[in-house]
mmCIF file of C-alpha atoms in Angstrom:
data_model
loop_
_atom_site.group_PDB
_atom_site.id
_atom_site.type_symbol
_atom_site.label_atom_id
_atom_site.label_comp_id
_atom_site.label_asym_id
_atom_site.label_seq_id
_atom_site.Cartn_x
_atom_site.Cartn_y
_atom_site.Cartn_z
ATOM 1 C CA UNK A 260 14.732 -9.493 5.184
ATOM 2 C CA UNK A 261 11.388 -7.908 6.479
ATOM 3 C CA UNK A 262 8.441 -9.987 4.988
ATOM 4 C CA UNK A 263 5.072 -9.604 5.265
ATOM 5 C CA UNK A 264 2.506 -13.070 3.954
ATOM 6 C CA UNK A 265 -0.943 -13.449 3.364
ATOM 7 C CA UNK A 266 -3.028 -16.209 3.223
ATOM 8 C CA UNK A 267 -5.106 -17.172 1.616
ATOM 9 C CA UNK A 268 -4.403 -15.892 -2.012
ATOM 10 C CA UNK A 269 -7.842 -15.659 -2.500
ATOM 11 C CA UNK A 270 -10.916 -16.503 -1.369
ATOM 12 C CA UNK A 271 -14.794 -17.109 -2.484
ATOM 13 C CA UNK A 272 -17.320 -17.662 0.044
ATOM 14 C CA UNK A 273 -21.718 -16.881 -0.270
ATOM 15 C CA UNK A 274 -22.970 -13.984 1.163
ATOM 16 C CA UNK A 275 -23.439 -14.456 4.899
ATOM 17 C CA UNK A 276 -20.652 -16.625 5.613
ATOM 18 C CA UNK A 277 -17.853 -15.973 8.096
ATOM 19 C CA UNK A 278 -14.459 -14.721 6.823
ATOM 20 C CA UNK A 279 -10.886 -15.065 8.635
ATOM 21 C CA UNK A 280 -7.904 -13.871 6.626
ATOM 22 C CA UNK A 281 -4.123 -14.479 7.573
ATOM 23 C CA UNK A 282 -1.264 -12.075 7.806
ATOM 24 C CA UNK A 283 2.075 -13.401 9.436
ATOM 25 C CA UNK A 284 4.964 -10.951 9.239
ATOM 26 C CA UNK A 285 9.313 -11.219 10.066
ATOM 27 C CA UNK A 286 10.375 -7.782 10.501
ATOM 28 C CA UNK A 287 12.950 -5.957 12.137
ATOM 29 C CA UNK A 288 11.789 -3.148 15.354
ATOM 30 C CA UNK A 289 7.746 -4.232 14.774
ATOM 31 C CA UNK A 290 5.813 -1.353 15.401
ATOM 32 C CA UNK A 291 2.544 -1.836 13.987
ATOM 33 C CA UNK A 292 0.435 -3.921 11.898
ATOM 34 C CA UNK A 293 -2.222 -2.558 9.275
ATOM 35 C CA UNK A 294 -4.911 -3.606 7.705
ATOM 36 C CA UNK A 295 -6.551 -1.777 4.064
ATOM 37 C CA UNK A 296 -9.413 -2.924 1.612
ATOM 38 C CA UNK A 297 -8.143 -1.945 -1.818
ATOM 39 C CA UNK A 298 -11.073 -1.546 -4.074
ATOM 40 C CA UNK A 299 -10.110 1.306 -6.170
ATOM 41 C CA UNK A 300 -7.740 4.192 -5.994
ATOM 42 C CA UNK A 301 -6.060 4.101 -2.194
ATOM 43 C CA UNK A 302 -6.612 1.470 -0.052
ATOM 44 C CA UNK A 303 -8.754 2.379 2.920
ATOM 45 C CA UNK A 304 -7.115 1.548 6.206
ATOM 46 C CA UNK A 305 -9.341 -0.701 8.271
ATOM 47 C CA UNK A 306 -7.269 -1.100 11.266
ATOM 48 C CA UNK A 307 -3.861 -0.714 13.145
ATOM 49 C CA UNK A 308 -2.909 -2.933 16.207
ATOM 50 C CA UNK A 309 -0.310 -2.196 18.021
ATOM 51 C CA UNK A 310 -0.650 -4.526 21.139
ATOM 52 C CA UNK A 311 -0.814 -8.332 21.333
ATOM 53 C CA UNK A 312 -4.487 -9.864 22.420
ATOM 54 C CA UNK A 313 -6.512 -6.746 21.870
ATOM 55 C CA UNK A 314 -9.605 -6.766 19.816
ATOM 56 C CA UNK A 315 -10.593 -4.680 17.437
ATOM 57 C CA UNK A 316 -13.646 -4.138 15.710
ATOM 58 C CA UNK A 317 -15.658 -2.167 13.463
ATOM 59 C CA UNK A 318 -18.905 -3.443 13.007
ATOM 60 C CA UNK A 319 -18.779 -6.677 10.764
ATOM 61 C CA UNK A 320 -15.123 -6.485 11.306
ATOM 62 C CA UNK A 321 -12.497 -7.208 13.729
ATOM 63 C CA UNK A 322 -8.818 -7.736 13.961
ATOM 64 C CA UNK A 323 -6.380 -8.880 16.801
ATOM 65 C CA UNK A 324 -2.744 -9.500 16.551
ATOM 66 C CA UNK A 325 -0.455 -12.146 18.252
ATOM 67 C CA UNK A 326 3.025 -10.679 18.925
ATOM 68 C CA UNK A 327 4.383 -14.489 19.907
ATOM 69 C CA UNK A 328 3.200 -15.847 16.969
ATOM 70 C CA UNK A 329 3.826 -13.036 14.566
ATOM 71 C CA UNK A 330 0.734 -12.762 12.648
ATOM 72 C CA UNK A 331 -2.741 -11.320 12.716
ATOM 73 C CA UNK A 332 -6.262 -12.389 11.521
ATOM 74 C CA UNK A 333 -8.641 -10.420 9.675
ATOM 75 C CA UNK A 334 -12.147 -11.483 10.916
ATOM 76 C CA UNK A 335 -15.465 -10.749 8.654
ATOM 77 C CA UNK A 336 -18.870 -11.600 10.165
ATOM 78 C CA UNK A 337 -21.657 -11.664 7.940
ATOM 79 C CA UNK A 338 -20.289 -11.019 4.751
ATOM 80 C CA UNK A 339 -21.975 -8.970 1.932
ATOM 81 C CA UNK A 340 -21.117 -8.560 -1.561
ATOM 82 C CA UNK A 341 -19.985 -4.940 -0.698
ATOM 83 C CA UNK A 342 -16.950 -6.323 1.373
ATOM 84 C CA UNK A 343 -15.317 -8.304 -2.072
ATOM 85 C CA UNK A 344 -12.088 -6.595 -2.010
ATOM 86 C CA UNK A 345 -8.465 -7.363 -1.862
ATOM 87 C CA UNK A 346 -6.959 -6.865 1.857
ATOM 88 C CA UNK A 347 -3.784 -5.828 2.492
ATOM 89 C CA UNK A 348 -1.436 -6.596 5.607
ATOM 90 C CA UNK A 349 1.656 -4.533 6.376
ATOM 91 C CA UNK A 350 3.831 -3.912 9.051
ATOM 92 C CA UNK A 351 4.685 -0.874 9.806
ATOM 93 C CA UNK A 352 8.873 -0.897 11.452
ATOM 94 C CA UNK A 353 11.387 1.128 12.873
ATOM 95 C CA UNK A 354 12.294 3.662 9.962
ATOM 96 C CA UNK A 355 9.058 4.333 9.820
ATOM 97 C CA UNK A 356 8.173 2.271 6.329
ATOM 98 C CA UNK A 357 5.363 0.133 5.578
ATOM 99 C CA UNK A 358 6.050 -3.383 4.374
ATOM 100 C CA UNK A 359 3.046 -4.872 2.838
ATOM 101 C CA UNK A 360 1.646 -8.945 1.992
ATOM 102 C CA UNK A 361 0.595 -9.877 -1.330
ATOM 103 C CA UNK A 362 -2.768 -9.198 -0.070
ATOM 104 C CA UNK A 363 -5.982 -11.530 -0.375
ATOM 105 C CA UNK A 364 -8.712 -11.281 -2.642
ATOM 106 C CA UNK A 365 -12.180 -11.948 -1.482
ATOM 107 C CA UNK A 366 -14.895 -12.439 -3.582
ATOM 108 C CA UNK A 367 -18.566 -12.995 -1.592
ATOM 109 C CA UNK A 368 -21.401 -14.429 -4.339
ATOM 110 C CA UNK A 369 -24.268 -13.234 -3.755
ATOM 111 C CA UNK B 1068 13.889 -11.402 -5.393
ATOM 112 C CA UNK B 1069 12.206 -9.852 -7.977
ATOM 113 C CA UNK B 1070 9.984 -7.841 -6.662
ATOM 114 C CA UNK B 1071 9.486 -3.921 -7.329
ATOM 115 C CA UNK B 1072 12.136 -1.731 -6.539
ATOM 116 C CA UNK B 1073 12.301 1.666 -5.580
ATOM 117 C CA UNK B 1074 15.492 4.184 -5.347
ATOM 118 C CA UNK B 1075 16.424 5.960 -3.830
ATOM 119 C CA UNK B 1076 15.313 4.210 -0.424
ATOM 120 C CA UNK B 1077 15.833 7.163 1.439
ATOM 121 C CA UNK B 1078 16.261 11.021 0.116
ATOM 122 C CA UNK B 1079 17.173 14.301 2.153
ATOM 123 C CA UNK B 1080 16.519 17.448 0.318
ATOM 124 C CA UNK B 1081 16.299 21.139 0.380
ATOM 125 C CA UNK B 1082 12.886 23.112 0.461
ATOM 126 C CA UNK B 1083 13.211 24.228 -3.435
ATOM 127 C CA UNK B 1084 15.268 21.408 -4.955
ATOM 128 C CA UNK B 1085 13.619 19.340 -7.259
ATOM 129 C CA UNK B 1086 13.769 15.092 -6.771
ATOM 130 C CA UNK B 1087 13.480 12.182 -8.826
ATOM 131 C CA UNK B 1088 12.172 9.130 -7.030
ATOM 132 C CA UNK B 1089 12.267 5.960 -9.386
ATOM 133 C CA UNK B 1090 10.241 2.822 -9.755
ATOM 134 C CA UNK B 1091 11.174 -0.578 -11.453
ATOM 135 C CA UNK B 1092 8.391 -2.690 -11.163
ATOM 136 C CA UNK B 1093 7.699 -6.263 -11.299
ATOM 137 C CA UNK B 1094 8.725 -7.567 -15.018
ATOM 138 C CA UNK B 1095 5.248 -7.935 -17.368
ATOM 139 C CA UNK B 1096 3.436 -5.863 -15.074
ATOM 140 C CA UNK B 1097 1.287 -3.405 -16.933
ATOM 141 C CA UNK B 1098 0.188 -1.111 -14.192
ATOM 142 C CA UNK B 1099 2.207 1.054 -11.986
ATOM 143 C CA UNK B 1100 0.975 3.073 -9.383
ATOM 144 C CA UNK B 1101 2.184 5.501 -7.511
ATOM 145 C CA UNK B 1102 1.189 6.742 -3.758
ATOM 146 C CA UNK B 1103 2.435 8.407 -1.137
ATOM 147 C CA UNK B 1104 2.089 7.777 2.694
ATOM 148 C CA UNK B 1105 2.414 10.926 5.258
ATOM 149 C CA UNK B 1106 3.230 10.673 8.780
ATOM 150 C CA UNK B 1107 0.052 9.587 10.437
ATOM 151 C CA UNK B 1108 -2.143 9.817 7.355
ATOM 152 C CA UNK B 1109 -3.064 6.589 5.164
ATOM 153 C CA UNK B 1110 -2.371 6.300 1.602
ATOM 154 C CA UNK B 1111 -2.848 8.797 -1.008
ATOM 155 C CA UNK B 1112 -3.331 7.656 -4.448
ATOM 156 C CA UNK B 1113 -1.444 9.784 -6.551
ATOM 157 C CA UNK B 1114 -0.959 8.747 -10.449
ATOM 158 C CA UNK B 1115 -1.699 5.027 -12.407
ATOM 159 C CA UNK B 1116 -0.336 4.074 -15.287
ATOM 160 C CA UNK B 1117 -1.181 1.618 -17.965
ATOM 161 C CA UNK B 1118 1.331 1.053 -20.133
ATOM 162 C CA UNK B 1119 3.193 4.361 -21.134
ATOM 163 C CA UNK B 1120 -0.010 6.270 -20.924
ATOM 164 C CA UNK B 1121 -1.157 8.033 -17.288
ATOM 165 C CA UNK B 1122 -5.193 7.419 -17.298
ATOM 166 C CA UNK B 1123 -5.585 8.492 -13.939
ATOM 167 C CA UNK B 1124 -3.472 11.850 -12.865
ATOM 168 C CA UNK B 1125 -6.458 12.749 -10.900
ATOM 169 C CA UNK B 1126 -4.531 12.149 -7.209
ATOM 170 C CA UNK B 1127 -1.193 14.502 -8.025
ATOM 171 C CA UNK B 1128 -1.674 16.950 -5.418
ATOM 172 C CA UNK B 1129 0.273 19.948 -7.369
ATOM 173 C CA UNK B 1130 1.579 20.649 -10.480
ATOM 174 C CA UNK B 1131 4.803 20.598 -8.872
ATOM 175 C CA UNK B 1132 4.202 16.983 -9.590
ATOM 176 C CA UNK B 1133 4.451 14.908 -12.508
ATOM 177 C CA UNK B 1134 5.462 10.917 -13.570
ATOM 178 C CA UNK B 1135 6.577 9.227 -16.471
ATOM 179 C CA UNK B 1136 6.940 5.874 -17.671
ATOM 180 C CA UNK B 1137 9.066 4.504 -20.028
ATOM 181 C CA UNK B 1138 8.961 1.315 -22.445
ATOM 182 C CA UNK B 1139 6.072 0.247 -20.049
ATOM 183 C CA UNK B 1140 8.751 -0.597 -17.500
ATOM 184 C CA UNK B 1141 10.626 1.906 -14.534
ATOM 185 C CA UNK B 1142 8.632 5.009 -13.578
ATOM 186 C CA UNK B 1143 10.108 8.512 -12.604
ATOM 187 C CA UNK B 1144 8.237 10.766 -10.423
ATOM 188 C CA UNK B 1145 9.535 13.779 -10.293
ATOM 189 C CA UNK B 1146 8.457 16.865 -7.634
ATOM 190 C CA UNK B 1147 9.834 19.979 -7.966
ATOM 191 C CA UNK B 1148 10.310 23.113 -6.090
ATOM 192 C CA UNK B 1149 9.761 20.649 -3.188
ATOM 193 C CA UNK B 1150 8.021 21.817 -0.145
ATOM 194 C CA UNK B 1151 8.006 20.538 3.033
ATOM 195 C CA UNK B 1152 4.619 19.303 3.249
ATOM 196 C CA UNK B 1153 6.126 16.729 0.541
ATOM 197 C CA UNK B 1154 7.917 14.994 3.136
ATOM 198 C CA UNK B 1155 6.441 11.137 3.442
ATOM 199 C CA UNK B 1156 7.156 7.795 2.372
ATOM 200 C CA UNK B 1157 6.750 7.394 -1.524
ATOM 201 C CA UNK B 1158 5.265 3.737 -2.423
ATOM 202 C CA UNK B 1159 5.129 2.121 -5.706
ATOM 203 C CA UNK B 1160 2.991 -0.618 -7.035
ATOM 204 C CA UNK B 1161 2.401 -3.197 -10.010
ATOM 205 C CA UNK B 1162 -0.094 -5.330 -11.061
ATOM 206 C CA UNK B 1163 -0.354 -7.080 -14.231
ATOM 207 C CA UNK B 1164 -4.103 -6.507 -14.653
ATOM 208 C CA UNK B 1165 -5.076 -4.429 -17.626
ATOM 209 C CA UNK B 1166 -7.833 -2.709 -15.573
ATOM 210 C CA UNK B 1167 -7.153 -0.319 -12.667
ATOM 211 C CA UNK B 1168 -7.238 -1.224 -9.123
ATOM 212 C CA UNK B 1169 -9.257 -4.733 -9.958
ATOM 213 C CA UNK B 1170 -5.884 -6.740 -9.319
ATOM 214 C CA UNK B 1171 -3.160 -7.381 -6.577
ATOM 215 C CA UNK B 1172 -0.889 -4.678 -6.129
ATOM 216 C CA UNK B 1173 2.520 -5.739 -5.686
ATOM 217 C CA UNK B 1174 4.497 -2.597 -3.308
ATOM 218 C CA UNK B 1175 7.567 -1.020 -3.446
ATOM 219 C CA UNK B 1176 10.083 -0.850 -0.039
ATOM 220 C CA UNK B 1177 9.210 2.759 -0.663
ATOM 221 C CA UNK B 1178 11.247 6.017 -0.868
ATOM 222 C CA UNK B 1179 11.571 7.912 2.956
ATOM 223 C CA UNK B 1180 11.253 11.656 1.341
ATOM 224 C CA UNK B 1181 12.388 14.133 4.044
ATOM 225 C CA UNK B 1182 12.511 18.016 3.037
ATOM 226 C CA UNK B 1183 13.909 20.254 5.191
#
């Protein structure tokens, strides 16, 4: 069964600290891995690695998967009470669906 | 598990038919939503529910579109006349919050739409 975790549940840190959130994932024909920020409506996609040991990064943010070890980390330098949000994982497989985590909720105090 | 669930997993249609695509989310969950992921695009919010009642309708992209919910439970969205920009992978969530978006969203497999 395809399966997508996140860890932690959730999370409070102070403003300024350093974030790293968790996604491990047991699918079937991996394609992809994504990362969103819900905060209302849609989630806003944030990221999509494809290849093992690749950084990537968007200005606080950054992201790298590990293809042996299944999973990816969410990195957030910096943090500001603007980046409290849930974050979602999912996998993206071979029929072309999206399998998402739980997600984590982060809450930054100010 | 129980988990939400979403039939029919896959669906093939005609340009013009209508569809049903169904929801059953996760038991006690007050919220539903419903989105819809197209081929390279992210995900498009579509319609939330609370309850029975659809607060939020703001995201149905026609009024070839519409969703109803049932004894607070399984969810129907329903598109007719269906086009073939339709075509995408239908997700639906639950939460249990009683606000909208503020809590975890718990998704769907999804429903592969194709229309040809």
């Amino acid at each position: 069964e395809d399966k997508v975790v996140q860890s932690p549940l959730s999370l409070v840190v102070h403003e300024g600290d350093t974030v790293t959130l968790n996604c491990s994932y047991e699918v079937t024909n991996f394609r992809s891995l994504l990362w969103y920020k819900q905060e209302k409506k849609a989630p806003t996609f944030l990221f999509m690695l494809t290849s093992s040991g690749i950084e990537k990064k968007s200005g606080r943010l950054s992201s790298i998967l590990d293809k042996k070890e299944l999973s990816s980390i969410l990195n957030i330098t910096a943090t500001q009470t603007g980046d409290s949000a849930i974050y979602l994982c999912a996998a993206h497989f071979g029929n072309e669906k999206l399998t998402f985590g739980t997600g984590t909720r982060l809450t930054i105090i100010p | 598990g129980a988990g939400v669930s979403q039939s029919p997993s896959n669906k093939v249609t005609e340009k013009g038919k209508d569809v049903e695509l169904r929801c059953d989310p996760i038991s006690g969950h007050t919220a539903l939503y419903w989105y819809r992921q197209s081929l390279g695009q992210g995900l498009e919010f579509l319609i939330y529910f609370q309850g029975n009642s659809a607060p939020d309708k703001s995201g149905l992209p026609s009024d070839r579109f519409s969703a109803e919910r049932t004894g607070g439970s399984v969810s129907t969205l329903t598109i007719q006349r269906t086009q073939q920009e339709d075509s995408a992978v239908y997700l639906c969530a639950s939460s249990l919050s009683l606000g909208p978006f503020t809590d975890t969203q718990y998704f769907g497999p999804g429903t592969r739409l194709t229309v040809l």
